[in-house]
PDB file of C-alpha atoms in Angstrom:
ATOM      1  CA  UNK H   1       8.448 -17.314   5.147  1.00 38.00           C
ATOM      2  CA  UNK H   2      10.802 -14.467   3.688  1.00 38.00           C
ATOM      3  CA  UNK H   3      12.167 -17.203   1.122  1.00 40.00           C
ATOM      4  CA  UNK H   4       8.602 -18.210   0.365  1.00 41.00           C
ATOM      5  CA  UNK H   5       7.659 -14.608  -0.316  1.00 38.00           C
ATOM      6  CA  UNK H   6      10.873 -13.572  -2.375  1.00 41.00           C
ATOM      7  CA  UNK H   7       9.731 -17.130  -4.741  1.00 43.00           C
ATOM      8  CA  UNK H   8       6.532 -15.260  -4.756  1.00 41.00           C
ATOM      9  CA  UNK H   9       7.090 -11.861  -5.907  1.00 41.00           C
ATOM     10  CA  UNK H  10       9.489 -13.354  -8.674  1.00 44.00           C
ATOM     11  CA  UNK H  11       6.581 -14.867 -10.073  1.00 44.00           C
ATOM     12  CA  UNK H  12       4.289 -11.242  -9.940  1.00 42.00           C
ATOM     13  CA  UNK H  13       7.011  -8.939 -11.002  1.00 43.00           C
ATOM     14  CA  UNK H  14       6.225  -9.497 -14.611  1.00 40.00           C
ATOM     15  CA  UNK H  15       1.835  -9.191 -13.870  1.00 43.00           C
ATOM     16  CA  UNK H  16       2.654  -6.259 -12.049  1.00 44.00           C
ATOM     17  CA  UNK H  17       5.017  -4.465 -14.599  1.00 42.00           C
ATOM     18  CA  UNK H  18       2.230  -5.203 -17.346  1.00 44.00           C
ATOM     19  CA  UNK H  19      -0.183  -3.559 -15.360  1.00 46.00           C
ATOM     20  CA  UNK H  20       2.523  -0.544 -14.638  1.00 46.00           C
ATOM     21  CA  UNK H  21       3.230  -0.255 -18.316  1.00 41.00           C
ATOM     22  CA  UNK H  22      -0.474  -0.028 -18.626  1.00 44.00           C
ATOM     23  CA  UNK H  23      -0.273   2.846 -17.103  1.00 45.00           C
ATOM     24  CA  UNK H  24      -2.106   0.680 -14.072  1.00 49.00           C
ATOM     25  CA  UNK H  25      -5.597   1.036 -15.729  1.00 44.00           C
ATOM     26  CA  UNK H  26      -7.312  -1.777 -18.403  1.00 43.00           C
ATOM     27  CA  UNK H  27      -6.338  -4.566 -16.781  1.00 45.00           C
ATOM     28  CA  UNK H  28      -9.971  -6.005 -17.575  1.00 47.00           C
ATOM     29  CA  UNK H  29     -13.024  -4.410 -18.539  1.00 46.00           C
ATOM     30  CA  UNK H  30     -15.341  -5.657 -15.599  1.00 44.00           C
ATOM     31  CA  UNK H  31     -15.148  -3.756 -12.839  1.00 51.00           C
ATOM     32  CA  UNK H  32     -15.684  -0.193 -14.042  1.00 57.00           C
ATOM     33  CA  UNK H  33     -19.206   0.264 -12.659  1.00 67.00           C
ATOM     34  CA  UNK H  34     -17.922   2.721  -9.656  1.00 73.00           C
ATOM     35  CA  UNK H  35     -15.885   5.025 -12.205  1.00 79.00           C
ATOM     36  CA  UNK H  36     -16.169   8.422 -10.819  1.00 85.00           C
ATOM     37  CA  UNK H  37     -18.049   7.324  -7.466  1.00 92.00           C
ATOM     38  CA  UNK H  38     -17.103   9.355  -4.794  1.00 96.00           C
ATOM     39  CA  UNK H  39     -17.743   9.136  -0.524  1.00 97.00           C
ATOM     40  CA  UNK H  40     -17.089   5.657   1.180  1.00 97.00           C
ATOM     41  CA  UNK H  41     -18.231   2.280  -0.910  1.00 97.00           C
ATOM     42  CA  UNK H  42     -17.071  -1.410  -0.811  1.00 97.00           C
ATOM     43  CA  UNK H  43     -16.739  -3.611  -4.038  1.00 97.00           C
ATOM     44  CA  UNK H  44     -15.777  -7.413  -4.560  1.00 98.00           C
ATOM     45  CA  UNK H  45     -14.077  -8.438  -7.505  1.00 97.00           C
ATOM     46  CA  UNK H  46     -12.292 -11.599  -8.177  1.00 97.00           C
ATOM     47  CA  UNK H  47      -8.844 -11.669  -9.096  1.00 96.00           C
ATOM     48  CA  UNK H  48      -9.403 -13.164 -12.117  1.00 95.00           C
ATOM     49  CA  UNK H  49     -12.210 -10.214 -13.004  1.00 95.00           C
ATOM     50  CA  UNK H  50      -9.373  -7.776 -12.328  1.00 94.00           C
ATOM     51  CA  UNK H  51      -6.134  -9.144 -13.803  1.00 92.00           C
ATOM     52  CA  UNK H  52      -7.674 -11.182 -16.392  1.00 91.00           C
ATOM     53  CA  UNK H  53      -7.428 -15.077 -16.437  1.00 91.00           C
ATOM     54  CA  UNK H  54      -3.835 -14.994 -17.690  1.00 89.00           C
ATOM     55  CA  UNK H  55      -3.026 -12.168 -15.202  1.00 88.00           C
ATOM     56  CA  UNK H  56      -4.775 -13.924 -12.354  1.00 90.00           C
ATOM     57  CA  UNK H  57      -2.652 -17.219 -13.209  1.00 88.00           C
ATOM     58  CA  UNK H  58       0.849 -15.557 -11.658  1.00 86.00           C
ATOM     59  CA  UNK H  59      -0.632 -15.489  -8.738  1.00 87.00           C
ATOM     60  CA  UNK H  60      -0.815 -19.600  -8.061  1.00 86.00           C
ATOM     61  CA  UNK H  61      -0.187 -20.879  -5.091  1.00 83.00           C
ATOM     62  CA  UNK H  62      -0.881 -18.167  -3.163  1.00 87.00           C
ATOM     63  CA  UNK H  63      -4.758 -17.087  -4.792  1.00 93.00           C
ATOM     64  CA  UNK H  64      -6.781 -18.590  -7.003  1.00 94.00           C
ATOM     65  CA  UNK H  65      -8.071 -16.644  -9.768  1.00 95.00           C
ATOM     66  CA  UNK H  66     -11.647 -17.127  -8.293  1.00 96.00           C
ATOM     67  CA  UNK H  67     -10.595 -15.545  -5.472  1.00 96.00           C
ATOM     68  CA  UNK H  68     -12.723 -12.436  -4.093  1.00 97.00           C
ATOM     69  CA  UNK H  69     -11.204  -9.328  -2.913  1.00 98.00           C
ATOM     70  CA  UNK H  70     -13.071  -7.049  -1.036  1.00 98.00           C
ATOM     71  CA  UNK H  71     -12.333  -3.454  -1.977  1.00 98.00           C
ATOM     72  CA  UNK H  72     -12.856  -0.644   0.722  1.00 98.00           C
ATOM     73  CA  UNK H  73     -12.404   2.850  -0.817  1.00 98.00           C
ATOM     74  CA  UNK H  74     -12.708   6.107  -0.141  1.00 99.00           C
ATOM     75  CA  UNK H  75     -12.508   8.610  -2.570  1.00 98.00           C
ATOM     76  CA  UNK H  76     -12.476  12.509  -1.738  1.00 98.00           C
ATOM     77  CA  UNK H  77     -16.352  14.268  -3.211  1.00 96.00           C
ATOM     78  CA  UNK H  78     -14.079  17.180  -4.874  1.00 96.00           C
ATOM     79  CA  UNK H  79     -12.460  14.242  -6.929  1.00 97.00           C
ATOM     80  CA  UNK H  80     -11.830  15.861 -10.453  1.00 96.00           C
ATOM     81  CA  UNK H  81     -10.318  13.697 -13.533  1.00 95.00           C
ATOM     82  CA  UNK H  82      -8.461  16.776 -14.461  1.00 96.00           C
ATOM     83  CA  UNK H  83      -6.566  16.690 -11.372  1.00 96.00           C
ATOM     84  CA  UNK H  84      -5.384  12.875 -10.967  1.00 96.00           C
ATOM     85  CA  UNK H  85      -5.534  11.989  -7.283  1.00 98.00           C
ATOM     86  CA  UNK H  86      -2.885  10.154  -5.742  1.00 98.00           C
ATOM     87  CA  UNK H  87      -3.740   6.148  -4.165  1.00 98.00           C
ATOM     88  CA  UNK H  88      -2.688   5.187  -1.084  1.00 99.00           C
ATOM     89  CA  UNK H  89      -3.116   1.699  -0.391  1.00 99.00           C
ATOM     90  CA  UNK H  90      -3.597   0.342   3.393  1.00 99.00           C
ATOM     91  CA  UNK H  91      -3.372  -2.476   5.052  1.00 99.00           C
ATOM     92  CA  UNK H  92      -4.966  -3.596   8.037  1.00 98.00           C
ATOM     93  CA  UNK H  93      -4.449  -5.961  10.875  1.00 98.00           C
ATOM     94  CA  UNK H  94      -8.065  -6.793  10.904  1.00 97.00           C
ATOM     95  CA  UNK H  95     -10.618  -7.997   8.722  1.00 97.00           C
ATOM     96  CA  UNK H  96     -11.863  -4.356   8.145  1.00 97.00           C
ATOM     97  CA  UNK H  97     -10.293  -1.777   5.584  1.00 97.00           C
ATOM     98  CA  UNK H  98     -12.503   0.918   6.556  1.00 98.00           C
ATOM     99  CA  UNK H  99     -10.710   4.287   6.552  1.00 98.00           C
ATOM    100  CA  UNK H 100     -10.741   6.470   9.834  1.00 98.00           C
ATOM    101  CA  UNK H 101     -13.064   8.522  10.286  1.00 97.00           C
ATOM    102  CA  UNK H 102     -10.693  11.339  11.311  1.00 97.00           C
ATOM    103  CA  UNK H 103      -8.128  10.724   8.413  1.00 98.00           C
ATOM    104  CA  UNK H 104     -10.919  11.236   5.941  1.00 98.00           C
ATOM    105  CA  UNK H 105     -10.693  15.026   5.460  1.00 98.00           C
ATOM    106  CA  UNK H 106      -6.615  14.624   4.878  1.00 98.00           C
ATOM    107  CA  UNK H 107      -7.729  12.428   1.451  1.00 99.00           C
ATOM    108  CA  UNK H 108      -9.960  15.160   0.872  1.00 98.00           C
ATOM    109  CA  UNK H 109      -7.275  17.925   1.576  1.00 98.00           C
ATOM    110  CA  UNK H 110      -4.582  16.422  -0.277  1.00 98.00           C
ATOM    111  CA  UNK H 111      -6.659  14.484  -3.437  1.00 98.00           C
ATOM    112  CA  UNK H 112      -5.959  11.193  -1.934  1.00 99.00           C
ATOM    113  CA  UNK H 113      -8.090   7.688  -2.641  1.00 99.00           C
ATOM    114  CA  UNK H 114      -8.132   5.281   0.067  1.00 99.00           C
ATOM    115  CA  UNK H 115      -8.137   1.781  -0.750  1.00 99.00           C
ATOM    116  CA  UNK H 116      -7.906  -0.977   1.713  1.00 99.00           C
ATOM    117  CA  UNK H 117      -9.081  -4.738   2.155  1.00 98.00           C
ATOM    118  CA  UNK H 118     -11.767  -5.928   3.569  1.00 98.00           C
ATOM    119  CA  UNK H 119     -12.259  -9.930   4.953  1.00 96.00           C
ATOM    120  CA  UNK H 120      -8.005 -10.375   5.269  1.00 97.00           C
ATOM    121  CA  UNK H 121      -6.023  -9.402   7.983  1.00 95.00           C
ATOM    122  CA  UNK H 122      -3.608 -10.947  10.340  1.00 96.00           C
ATOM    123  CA  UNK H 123      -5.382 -14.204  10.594  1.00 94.00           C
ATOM    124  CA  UNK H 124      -4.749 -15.012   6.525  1.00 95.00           C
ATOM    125  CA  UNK H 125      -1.681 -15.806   4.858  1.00 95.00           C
ATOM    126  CA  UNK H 126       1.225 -13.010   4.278  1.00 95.00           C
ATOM    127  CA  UNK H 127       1.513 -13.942   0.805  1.00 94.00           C
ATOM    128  CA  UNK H 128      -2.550 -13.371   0.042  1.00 96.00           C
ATOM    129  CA  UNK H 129      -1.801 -10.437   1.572  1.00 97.00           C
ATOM    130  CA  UNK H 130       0.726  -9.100  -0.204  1.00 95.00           C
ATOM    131  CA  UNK H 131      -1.163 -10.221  -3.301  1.00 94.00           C
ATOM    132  CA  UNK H 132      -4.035  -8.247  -2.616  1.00 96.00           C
ATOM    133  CA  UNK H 133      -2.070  -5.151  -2.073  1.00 97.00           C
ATOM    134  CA  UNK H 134      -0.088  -5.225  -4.869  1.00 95.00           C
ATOM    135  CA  UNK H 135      -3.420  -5.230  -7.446  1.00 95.00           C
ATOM    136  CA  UNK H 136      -5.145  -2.379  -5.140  1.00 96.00           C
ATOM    137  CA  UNK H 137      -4.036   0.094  -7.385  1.00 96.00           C
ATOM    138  CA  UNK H 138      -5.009  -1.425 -10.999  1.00 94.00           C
ATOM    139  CA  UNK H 139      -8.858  -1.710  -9.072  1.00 95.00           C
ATOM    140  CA  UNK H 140      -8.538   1.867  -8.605  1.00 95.00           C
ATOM    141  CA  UNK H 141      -7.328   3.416 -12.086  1.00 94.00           C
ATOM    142  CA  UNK H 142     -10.233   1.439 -13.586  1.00 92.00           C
ATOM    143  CA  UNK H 143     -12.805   4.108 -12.139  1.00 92.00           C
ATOM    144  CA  UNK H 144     -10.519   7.289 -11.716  1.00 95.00           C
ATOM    145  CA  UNK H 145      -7.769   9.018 -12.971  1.00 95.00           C
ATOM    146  CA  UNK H 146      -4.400   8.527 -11.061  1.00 95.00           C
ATOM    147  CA  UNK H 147      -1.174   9.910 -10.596  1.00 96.00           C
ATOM    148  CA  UNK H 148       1.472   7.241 -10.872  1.00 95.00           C
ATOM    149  CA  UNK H 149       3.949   9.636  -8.877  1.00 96.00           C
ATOM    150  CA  UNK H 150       1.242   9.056  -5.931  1.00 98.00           C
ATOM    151  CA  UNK H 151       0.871   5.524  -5.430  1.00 98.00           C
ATOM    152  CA  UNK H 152       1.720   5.065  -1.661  1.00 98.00           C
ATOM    153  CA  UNK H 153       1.508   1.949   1.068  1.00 99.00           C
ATOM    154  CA  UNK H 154       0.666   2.439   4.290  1.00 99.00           C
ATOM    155  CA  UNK H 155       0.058  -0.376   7.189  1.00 98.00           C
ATOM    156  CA  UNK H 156      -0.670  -0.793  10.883  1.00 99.00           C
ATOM    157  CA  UNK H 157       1.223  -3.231  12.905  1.00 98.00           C
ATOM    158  CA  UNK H 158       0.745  -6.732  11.200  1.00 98.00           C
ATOM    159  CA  UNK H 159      -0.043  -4.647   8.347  1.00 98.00           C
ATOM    160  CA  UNK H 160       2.930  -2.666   8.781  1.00 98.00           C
ATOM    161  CA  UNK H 161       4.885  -5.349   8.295  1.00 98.00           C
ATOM    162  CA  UNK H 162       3.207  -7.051   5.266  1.00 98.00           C
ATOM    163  CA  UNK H 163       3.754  -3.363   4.194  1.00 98.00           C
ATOM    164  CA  UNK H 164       7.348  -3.883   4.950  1.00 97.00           C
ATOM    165  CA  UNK H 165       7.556  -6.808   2.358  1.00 96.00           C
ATOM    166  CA  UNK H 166       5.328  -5.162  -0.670  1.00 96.00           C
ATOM    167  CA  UNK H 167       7.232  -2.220  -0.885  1.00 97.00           C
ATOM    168  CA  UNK H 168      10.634  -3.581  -1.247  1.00 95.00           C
ATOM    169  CA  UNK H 169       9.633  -5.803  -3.488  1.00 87.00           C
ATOM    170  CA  UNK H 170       7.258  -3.464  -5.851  1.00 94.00           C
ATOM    171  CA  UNK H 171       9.539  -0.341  -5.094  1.00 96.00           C
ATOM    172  CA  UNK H 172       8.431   0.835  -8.958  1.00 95.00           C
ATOM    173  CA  UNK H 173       4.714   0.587  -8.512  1.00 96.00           C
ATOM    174  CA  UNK H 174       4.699   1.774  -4.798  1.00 98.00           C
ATOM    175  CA  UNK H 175       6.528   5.533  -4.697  1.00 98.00           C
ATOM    176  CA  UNK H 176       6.284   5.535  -1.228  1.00 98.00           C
ATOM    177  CA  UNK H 177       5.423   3.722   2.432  1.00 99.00           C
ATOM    178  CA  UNK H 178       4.151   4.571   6.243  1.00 99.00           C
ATOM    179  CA  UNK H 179       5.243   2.066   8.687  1.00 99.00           C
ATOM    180  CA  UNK H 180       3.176   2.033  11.569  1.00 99.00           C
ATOM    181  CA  UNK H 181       4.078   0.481  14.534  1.00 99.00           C
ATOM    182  CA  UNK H 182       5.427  -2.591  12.712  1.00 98.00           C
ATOM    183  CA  UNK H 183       8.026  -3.082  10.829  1.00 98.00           C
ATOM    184  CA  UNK H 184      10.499  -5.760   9.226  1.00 98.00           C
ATOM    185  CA  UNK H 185      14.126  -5.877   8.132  1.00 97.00           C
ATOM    186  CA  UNK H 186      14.969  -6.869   4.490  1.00 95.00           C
ATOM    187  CA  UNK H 187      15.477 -10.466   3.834  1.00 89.00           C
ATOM    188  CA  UNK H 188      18.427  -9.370   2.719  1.00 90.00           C
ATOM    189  CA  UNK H 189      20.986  -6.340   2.966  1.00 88.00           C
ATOM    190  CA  UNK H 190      20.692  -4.635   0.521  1.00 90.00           C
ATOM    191  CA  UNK H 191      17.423  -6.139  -0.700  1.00 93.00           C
ATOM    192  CA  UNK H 192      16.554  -6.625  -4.634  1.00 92.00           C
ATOM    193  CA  UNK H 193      15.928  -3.693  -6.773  1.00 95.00           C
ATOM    194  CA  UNK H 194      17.554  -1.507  -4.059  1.00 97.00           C
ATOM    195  CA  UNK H 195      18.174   1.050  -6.934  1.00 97.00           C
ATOM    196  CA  UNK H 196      14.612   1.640  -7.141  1.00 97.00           C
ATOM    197  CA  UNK H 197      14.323   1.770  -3.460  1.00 98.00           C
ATOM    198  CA  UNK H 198      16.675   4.403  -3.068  1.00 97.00           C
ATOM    199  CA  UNK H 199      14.159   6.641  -4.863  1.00 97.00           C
ATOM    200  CA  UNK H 200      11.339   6.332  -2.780  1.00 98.00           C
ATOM    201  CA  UNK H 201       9.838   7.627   0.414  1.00 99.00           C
ATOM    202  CA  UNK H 202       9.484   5.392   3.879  1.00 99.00           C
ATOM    203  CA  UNK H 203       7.871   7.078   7.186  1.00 99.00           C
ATOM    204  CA  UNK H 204       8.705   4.719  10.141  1.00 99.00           C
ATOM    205  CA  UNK H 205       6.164   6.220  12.933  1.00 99.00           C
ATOM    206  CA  UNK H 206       5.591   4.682  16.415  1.00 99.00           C
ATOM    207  CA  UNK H 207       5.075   5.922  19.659  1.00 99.00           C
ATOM    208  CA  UNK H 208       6.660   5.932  22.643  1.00 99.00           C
ATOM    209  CA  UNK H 209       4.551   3.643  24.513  1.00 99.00           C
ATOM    210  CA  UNK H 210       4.537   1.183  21.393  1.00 98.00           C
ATOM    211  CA  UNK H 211       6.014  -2.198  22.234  1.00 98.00           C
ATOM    212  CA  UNK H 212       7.325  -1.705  18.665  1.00 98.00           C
ATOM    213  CA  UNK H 213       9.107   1.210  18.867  1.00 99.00           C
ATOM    214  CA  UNK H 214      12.598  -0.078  19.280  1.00 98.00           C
ATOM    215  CA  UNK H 215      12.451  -2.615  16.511  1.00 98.00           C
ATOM    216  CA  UNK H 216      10.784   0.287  13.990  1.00 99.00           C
ATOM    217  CA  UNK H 217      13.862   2.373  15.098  1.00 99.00           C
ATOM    218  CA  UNK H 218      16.207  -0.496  14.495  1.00 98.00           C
ATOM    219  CA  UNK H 219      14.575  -0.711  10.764  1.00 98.00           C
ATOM    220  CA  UNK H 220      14.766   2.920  10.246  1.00 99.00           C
ATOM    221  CA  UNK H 221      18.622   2.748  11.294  1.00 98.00           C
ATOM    222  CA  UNK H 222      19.248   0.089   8.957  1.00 97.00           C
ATOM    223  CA  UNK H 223      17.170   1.471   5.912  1.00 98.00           C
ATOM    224  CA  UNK H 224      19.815   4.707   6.335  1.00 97.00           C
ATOM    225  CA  UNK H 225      22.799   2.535   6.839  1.00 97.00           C
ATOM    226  CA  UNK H 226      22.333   0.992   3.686  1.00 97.00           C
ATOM    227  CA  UNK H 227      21.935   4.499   1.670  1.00 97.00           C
ATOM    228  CA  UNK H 228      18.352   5.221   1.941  1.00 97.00           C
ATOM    229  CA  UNK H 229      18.035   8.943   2.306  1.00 96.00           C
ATOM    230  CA  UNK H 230      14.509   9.480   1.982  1.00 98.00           C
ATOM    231  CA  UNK H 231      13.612   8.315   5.405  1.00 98.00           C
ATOM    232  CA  UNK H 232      11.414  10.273   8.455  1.00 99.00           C
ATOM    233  CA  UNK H 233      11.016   8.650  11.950  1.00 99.00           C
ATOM    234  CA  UNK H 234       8.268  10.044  13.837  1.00 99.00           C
ATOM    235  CA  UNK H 235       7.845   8.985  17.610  1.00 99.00           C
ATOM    236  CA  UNK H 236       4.235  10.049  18.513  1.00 99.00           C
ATOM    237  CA  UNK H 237       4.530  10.808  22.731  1.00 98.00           C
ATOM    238  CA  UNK H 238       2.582   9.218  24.856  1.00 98.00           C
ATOM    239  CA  UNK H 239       0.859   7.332  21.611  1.00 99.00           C
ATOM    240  CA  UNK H 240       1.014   3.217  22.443  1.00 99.00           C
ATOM    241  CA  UNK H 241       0.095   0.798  20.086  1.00 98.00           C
ATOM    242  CA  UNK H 242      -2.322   2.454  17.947  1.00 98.00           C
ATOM    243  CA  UNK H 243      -2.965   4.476  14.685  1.00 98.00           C
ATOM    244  CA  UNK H 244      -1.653   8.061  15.207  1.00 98.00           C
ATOM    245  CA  UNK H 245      -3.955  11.392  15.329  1.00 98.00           C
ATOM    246  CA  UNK H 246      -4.987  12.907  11.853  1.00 98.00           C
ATOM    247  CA  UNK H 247      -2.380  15.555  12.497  1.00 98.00           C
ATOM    248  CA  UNK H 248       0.466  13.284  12.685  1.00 99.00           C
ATOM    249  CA  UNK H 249      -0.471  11.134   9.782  1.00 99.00           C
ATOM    250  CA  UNK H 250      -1.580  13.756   7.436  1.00 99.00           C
ATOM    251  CA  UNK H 251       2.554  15.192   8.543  1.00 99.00           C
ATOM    252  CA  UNK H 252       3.495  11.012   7.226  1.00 99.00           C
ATOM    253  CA  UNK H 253       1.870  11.761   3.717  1.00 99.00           C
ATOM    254  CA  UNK H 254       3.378  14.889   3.689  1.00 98.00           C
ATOM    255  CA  UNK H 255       6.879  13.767   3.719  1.00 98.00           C
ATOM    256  CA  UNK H 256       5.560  11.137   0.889  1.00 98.00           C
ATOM    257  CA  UNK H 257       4.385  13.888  -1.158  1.00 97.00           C
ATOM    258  CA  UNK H 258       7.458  16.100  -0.610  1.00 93.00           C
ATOM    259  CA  UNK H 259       9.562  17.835  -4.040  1.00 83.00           C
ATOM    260  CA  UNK H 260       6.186  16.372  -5.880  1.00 80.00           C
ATOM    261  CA  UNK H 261       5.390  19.658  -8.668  1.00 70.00           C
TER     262      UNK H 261
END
């Protein structure tokens, strides 16, 4: 699978850097009905609506450019365009991408959008997956203004570890990653564009009833062994397999958003 995926992202790197040197927005024109929309809302878009047909045709063989994504976003009611808000893009386990209730006031707090998707999960392929994480943030900076400094990746479990494969291999569009409670290793030591990696942010947080907690730690060792610095492990007590308290997380963005002026 990790061969399949690295084949993959070779074929993306060159959509995705168009839509970085884009400055993530204008991908296409036809999804800018929600710009400025602010609370919870859902949206689905095609690929192909979003990336354009020429865009949309890098991702063959693992979505077709017909292919819906469903959008789940939250975005903070203080959102200002004068004050572009940082993304953070989640991925879920299950077929929902509904935020948490009781993470919603640290978007608010910090200017954070939530974006997640909706109808994926576990059960579908990794490489769909990682496809529709990696355009999350051009959906976004169609309707609002962004900071590029704050595009983050976050993940639980399963989602974790799809999490685990996006940001290594988008370590330019993704400034910065929560792990939690699931994990994986490079494919390699040290991985591609490990000179970008270097420069970002990764949380690793479990808990110490997770049945995951000794492989996260045994990431988070090897992420430092190989030079990453910029690296928190948080063990939640008594937290098992589960998302952690808004406390804890809003500590996990924190770190992400740490030196930022």
């Amino acid at each position: 699978m990790r061969t399949v995926i690295l084949v993959f992202i070779l074929m993306l790197t060159m959509t995705v850097y168009a839509v970085q040197a884009k400055g993530v927005a204008n991908v296409s024109d036809a999804v800018d009905d929600n710009q400025g929309k602010t609370g919870r809302y859902q949206k689905t878009v095609t690929l192909s609506a979003l990336m354009g047909e020429e865009g949309a045709r890098a991702f063959e063989g693992a979505v077709e450019p017909g292919h819906e994504i469903h959008f789940d976003v939250y975005v903070p009611n203080t959102y200002d365009p004068s004050r572009p808000a940082g993304v953070l893009v989640f991925v879920s386990p299950t077929i929902s991408g509904q935020i948490p209730k009781k993470w919603k006031k640290i978007f608010d707090r910090r200017n954070l959008i939530w974006v997640s998707v909706g109808k994926s999960g576990n059960k579908v392929s990794a490489l769909r997956r990682i496809a529709e994480a990696s355009v999350s943030p051009a959906f976004i900076a169609q309707n609002y203004k962004i900071n590029p400094d704050r595009i983050y990746l976050s993940g639980f479990s399963g989602g974790g570890r799809i999490s685990s494969y996006t940001a290594s291999y988008y370590p330019e569009l993704f400034k910065g990653t929560i792990f939690i409670c699931g994990v994986n290793p490079w494919a390699q030591t040290p991985p591609p564009l490990f000179d970008i990696i270097k420069k970002n942010r990764f949380v690793f947080l479990s808990g110490t009833q997770d049945f995951n907690l000794r492989e996260t730690k045994k990431v988070y060792k090897l992420y430092n062994k190989a030079g990453v610095e910029n690296t928190k492990l948080m063990v939640v007590a008594n937290m098992a397999h589960a998302i952690p308290d808004s406390t804890k997380y809003d500590e996990a963005i924190g770190f992400l958003d740490k030196d930022l002026p």
